[in-house]
mmCIF file of C-alpha atoms in Angstrom:
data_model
loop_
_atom_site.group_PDB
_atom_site.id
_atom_site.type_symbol
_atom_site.label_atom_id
_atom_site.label_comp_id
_atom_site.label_asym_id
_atom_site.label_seq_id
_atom_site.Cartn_x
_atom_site.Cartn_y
_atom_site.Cartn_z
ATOM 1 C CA UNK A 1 -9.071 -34.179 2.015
ATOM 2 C CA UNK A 2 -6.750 -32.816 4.475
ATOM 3 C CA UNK A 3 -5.036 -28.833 3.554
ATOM 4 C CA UNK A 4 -2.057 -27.456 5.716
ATOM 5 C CA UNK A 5 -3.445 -25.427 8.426
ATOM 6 C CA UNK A 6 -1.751 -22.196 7.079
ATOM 7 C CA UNK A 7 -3.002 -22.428 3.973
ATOM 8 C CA UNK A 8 -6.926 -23.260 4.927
ATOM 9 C CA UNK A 9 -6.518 -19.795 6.984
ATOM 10 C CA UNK A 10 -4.910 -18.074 4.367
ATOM 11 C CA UNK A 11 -7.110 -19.200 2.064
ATOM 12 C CA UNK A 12 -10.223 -17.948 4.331
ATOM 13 C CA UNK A 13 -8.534 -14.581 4.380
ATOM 14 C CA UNK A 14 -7.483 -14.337 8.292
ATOM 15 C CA UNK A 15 -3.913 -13.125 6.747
ATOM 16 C CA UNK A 16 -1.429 -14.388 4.126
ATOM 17 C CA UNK A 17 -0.173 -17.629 4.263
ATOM 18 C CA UNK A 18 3.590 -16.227 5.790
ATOM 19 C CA UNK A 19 1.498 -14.422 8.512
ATOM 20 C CA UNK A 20 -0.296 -17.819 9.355
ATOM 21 C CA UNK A 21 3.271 -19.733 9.367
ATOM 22 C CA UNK A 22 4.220 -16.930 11.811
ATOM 23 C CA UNK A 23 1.494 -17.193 14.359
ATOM 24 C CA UNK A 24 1.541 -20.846 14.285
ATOM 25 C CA UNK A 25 5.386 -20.661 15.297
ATOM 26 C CA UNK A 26 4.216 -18.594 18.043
ATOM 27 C CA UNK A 27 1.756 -20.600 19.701
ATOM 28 C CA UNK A 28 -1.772 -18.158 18.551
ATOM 29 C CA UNK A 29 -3.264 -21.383 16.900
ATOM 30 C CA UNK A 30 -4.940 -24.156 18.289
ATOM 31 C CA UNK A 31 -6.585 -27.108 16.278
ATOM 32 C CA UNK A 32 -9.531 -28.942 18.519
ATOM 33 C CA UNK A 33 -8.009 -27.408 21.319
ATOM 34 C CA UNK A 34 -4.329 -28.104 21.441
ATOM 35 C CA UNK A 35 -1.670 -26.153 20.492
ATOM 36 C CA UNK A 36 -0.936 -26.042 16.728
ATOM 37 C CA UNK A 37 2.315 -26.908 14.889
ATOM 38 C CA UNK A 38 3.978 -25.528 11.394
ATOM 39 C CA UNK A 39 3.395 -28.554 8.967
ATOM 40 C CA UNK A 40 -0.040 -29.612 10.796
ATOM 41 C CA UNK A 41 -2.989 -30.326 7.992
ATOM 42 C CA UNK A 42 -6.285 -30.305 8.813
ATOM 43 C CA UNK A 43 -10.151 -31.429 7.568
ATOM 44 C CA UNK A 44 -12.939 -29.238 7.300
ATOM 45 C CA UNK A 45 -14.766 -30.602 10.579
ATOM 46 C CA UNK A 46 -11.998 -29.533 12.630
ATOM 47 C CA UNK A 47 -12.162 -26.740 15.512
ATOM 48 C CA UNK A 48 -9.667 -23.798 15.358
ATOM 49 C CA UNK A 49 -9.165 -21.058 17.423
ATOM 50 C CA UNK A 50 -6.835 -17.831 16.759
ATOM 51 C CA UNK A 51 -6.106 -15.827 20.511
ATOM 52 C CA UNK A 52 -8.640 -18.093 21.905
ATOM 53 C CA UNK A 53 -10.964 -16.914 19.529
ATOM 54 C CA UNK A 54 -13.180 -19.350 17.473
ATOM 55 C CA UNK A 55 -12.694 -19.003 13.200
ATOM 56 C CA UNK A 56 -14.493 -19.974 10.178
ATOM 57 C CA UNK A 57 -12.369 -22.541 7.515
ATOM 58 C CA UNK A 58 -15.034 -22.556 5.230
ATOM 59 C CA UNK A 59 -14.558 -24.331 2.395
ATOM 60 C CA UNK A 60 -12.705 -23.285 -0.965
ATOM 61 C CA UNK A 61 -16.343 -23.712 -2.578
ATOM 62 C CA UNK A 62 -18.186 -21.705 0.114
ATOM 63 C CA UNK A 63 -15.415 -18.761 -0.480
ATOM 64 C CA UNK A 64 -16.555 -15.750 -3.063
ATOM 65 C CA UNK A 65 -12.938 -14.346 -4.053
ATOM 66 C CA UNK A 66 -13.263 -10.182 -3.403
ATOM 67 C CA UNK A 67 -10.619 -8.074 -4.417
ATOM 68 C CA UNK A 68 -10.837 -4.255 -3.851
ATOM 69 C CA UNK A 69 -8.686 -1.266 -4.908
ATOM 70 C CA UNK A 70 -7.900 1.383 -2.450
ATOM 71 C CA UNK A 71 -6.183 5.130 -3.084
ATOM 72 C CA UNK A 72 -3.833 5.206 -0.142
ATOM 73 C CA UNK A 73 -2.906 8.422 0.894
ATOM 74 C CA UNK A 74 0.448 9.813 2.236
ATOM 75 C CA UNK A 75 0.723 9.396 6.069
ATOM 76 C CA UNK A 76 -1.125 6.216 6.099
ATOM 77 C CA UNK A 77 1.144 3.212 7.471
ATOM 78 C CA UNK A 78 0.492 -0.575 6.077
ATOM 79 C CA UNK A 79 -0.123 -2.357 9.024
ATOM 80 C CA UNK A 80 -3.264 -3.051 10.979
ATOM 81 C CA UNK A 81 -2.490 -1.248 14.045
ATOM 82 C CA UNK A 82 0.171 1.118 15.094
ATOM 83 C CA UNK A 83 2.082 1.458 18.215
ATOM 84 C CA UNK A 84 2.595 5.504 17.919
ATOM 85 C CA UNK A 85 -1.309 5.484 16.685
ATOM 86 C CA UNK A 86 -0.619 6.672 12.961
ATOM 87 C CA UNK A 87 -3.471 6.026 10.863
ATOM 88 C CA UNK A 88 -3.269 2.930 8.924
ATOM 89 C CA UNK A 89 -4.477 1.250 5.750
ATOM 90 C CA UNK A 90 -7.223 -0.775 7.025
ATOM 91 C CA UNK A 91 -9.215 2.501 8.567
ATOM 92 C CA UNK A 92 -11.874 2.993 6.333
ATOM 93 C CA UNK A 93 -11.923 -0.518 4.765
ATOM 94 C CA UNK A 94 -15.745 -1.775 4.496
ATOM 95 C CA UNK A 95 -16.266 -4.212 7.107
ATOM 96 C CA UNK A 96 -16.763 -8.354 6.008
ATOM 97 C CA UNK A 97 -17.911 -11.308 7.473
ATOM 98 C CA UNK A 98 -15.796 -14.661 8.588
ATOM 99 C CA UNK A 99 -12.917 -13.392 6.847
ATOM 100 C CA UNK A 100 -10.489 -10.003 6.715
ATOM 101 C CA UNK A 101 -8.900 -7.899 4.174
ATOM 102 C CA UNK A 102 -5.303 -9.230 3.196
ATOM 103 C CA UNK A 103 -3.051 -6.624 1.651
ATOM 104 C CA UNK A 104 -0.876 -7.546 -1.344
ATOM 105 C CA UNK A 105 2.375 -5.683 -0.770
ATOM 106 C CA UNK A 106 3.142 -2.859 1.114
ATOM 107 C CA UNK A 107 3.677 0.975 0.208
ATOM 108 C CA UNK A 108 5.408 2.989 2.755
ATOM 109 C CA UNK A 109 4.156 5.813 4.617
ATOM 110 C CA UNK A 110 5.178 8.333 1.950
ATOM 111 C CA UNK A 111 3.776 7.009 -0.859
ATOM 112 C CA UNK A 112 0.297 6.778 -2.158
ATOM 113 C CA UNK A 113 -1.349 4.931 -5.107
ATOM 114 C CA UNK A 114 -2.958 2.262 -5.729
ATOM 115 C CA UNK A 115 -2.969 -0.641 -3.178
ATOM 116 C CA UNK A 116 -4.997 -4.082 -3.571
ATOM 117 C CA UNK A 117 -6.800 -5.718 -0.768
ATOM 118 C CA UNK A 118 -8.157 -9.700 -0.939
ATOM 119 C CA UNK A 119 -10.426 -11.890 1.183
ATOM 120 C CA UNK A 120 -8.200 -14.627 -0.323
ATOM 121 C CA UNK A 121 -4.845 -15.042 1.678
ATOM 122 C CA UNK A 122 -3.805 -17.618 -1.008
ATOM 123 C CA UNK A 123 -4.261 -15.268 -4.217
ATOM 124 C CA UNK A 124 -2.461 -12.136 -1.539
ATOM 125 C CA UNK A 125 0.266 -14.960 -1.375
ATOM 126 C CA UNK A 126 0.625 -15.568 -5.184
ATOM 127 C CA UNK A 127 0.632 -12.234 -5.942
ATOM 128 C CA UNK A 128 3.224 -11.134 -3.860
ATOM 129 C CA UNK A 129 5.709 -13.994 -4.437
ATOM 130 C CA UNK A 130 8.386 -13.383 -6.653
ATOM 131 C CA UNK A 131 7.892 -15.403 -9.211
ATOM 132 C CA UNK A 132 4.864 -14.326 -10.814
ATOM 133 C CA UNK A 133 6.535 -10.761 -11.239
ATOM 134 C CA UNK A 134 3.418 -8.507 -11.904
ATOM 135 C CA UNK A 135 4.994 -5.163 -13.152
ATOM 136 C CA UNK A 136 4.121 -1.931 -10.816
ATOM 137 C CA UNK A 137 3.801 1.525 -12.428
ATOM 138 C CA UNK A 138 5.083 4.476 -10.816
ATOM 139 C CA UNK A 139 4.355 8.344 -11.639
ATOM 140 C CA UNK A 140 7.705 10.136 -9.764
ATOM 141 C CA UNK A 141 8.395 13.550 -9.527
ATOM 142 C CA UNK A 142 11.991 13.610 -9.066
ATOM 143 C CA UNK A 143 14.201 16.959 -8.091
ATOM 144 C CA UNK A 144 17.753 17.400 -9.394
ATOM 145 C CA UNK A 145 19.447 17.589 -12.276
ATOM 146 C CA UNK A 146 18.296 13.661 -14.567
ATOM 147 C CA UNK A 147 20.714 13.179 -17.357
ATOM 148 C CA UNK A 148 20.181 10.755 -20.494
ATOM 149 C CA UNK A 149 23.029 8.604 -19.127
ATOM 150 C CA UNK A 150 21.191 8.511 -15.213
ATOM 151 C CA UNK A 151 18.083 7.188 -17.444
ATOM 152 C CA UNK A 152 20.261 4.700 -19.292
ATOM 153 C CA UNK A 153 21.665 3.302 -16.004
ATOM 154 C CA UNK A 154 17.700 3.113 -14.067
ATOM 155 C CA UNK A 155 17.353 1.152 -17.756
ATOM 156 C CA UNK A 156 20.110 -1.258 -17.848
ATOM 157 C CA UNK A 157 20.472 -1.861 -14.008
ATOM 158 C CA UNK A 158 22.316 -0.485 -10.723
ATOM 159 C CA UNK A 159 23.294 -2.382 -7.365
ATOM 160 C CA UNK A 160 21.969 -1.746 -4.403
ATOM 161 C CA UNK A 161 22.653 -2.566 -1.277
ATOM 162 C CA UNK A 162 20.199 -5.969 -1.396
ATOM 163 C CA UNK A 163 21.531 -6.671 -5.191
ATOM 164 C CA UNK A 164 21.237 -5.460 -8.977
ATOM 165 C CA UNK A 165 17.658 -3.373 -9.981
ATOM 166 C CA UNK A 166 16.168 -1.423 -12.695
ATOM 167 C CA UNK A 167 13.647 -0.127 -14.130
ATOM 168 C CA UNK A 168 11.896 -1.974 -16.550
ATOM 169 C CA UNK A 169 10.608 1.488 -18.578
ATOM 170 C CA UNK A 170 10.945 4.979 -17.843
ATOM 171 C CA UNK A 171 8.894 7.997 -19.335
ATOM 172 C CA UNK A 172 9.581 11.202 -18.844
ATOM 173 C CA UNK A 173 5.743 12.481 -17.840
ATOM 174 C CA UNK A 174 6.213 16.358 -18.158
ATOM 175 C CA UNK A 175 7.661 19.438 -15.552
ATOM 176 C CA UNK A 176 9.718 21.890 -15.548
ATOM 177 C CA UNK A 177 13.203 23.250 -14.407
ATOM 178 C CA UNK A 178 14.808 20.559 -11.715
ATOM 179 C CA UNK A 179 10.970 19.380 -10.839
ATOM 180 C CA UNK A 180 10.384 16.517 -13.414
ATOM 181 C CA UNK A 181 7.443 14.015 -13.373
ATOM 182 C CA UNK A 182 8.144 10.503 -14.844
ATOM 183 C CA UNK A 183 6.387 6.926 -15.355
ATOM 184 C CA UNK A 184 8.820 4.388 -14.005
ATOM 185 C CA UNK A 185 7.495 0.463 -13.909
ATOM 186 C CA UNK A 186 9.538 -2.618 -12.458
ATOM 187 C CA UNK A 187 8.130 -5.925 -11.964
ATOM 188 C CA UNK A 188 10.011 -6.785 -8.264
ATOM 189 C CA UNK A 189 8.319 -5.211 -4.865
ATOM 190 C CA UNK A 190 11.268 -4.627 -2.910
ATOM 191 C CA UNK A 191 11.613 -2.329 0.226
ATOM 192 C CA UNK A 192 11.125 1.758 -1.315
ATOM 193 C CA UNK A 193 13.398 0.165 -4.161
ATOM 194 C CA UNK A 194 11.746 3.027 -6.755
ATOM 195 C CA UNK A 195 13.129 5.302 -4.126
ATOM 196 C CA UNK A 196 16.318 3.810 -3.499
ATOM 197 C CA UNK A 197 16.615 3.377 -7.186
ATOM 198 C CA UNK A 198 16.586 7.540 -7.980
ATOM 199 C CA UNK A 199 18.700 8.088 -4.895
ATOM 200 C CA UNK A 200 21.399 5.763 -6.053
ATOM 201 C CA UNK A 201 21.495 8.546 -9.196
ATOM 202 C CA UNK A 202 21.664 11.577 -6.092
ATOM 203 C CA UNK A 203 18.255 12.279 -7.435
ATOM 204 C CA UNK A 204 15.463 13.387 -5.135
ATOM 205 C CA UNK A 205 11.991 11.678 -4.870
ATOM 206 C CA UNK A 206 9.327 14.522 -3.753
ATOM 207 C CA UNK A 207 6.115 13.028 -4.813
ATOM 208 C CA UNK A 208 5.688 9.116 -5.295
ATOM 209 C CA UNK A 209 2.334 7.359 -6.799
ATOM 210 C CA UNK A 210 1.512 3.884 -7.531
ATOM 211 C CA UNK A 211 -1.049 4.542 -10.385
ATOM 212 C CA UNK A 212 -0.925 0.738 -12.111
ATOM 213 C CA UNK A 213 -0.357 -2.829 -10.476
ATOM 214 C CA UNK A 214 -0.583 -5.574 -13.706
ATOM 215 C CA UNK A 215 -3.591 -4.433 -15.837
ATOM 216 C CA UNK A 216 -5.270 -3.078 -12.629
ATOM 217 C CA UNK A 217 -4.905 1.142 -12.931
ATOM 218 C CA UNK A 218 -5.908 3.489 -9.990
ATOM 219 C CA UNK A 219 -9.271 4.755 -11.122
ATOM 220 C CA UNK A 220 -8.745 8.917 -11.892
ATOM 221 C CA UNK A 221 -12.459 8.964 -10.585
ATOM 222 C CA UNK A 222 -10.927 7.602 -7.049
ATOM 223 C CA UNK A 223 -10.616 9.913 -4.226
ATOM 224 C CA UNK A 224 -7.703 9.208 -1.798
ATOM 225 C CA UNK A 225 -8.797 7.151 0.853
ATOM 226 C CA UNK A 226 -11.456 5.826 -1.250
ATOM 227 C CA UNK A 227 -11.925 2.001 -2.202
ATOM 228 C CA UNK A 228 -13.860 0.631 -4.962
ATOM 229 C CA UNK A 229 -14.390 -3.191 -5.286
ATOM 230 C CA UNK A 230 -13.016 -4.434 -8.448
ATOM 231 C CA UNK A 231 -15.377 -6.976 -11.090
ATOM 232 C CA UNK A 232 -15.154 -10.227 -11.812
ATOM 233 C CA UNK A 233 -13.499 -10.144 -14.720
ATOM 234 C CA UNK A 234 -10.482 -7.898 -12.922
ATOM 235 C CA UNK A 235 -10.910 -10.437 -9.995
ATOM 236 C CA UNK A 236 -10.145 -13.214 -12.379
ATOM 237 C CA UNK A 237 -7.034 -11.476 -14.363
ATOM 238 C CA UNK A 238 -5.525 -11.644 -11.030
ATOM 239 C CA UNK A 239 -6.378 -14.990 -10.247
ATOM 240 C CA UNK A 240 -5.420 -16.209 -13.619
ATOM 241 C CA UNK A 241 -2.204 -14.127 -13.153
ATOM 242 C CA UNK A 242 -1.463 -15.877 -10.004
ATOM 243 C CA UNK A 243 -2.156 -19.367 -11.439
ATOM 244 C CA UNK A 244 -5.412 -20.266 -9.418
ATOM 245 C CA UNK A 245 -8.763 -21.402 -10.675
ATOM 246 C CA UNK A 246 -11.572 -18.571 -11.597
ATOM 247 C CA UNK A 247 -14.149 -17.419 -9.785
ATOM 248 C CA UNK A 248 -17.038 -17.675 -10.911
ATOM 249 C CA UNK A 249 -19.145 -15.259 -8.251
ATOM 250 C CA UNK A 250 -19.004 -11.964 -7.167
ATOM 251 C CA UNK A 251 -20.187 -9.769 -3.960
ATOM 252 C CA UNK A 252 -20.193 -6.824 -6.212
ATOM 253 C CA UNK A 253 -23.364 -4.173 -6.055
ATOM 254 C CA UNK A 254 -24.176 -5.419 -2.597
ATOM 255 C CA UNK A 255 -22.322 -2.973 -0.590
ATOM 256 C CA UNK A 256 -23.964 0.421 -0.802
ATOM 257 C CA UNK A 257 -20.604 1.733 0.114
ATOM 258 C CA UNK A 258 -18.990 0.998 -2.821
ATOM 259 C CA UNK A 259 -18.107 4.165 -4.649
ATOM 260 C CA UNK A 260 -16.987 3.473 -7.657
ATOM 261 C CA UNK A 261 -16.431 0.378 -10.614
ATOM 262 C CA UNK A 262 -13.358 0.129 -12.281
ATOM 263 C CA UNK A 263 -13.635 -1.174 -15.137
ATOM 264 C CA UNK A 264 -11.083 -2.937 -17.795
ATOM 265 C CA UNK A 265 -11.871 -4.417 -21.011
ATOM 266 C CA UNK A 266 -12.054 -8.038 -21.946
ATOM 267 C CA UNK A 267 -9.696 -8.362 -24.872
ATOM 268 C CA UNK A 268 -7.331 -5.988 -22.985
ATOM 269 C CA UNK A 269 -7.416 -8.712 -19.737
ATOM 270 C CA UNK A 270 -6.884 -11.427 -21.688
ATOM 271 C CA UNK A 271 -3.690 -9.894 -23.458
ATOM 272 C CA UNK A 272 -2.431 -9.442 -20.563
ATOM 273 C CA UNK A 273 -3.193 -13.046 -18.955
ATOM 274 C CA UNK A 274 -1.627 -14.628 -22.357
ATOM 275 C CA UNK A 275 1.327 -12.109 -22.260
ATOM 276 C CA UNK A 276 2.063 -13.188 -18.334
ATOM 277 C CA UNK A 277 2.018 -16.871 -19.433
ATOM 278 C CA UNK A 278 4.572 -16.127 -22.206
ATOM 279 C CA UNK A 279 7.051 -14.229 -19.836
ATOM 280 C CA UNK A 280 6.641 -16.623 -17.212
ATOM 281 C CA UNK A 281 7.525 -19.626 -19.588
ATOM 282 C CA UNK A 282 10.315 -17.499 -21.315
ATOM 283 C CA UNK A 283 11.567 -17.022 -17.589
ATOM 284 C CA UNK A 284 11.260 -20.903 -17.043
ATOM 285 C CA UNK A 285 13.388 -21.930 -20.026
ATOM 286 C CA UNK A 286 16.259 -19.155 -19.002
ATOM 287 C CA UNK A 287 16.351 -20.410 -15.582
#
């Protein structure tokens, strides 16, 4: 059966599916040796090139879904390369085969955390899109004066310059003086919008950490710059939160790299899975 061209790519983890669109517009794709086109589908017995360069479409069967978690340091800039040569992301990635790591989201340059990396372009797609709404935790160390009425407006909602935002909880997390830590979470992944959310109260962001993406936590146990790949279980809370089919293999203990296993509990997974179905129909209904 034939599968648009972007989404077989996507899929095989070459990019997400909006970076495929994008590079078929501009001519990088060819399909059995001509010149691709947005809308094009294609078989699996097919021939495709990227640059000139031959690539695997293997199929959706002959795919293992991989998901790792990385600590992303400050300084490090989302993108594969960099013009001005600024370290990026990707750097210290472990290497894989017929396919490429596929960010889901971005964190700028300034702020580190937790950042998730897929061989699947599809489930890097789903994720991101912003109708599954996966809520992001934040730990913020803010500096200036936070009132109990600044905290009720990050509650109940402010407008920004590209529409309304809020947080969906905030937690004051300890400090002292005008230097106050605080768990923030939202469930949108807008440009810096945590920032842009403080500064809208002429508070300061110093230090900025993503330390929770769904039921995925940074492990404490992680060193920055460190990845660990996640198990199958987390791999499929993920999946199941983006609405595809589970996997049902996993890559996991082969790489003598890996540093670390973070690990998340069963019952607490599927909470989460049944709680995501619940907003998500909720959200259905009020739209």
């Amino acid at each position: 059966m034939s599968e648009k061209l972007q989404k077989v790519l996507a899929r095989a983890g070459h990019g997400s599916r909006r970076e495929m669109e994008a590079w078929i517009a501009a001519g990088r794709i060819s399909i059995d040796g001509e010149i691709a086109n947005l809308g094009d589908r294609v078989e699996a017995d097919v021939k495709i090139r990227i640059d000139g360069r031959a690539v695997s479409i293997k199929s959706e069967e002959d795919l293992v879904c991989r998901v790792i978690a990385y600590h992303k340091p400050e300084g490090e800039i989302c993108s594969r390369k960099d013009p001005e040569g600024r370290p990026t992301v990707f750097d210290r990635l472990p290497k894989t085969r017929d396919s490429r790591w596929v960010a889901v989201g971005r964190l700028d340059i300034n702020t580190s955390g937790l950042l998730l990396f897929t061989s699947d372009g599809e489930l890097a797609n789903r994720l991101m899109h912003p109708s599954n709404e996966v809520e992001r935790e934040y730990a913020v160390r803010t500096f200036g004066e936070v009132t109990d009425a600044c905290i009720q407006r990050l509650r109940t909602g402010v407008t920004l310059e590209d529409g309304p935002a809020h947080f969906d909880k905030v937690k004051a997390a300890g400090g002292e003086g005008m230097n106050k830590w605080w768990h923030v979470s939202l469930a949108e992944g807008r440009n810096r919008e945590v920032r842009r959310l403080w500064e809208s109260q002429e508070v300061q962001v110093s230090r900025l950490i993503r330390i929770r993406y769904g039921m995925i936590e940074l492990p404490k146990s992680l060193p920055r710059g460190g990845w660990v790949e996640l198990e199958l279980e987390q791999v499929n809370y993920l999946r199941q939160t983006a609405g595809l089919p589970i996997e049902n293999r996993t890559l996991l203990g082969t790489d003598k790299h890996s540093v670390a296993r973070a690990k998340v509990k069963s019952a607490k997974i599927k909470r989460a899975v049944n709680k995501h179905k619940v907003n998500a129909a909720k959200n259905t209904r009020q739209r």
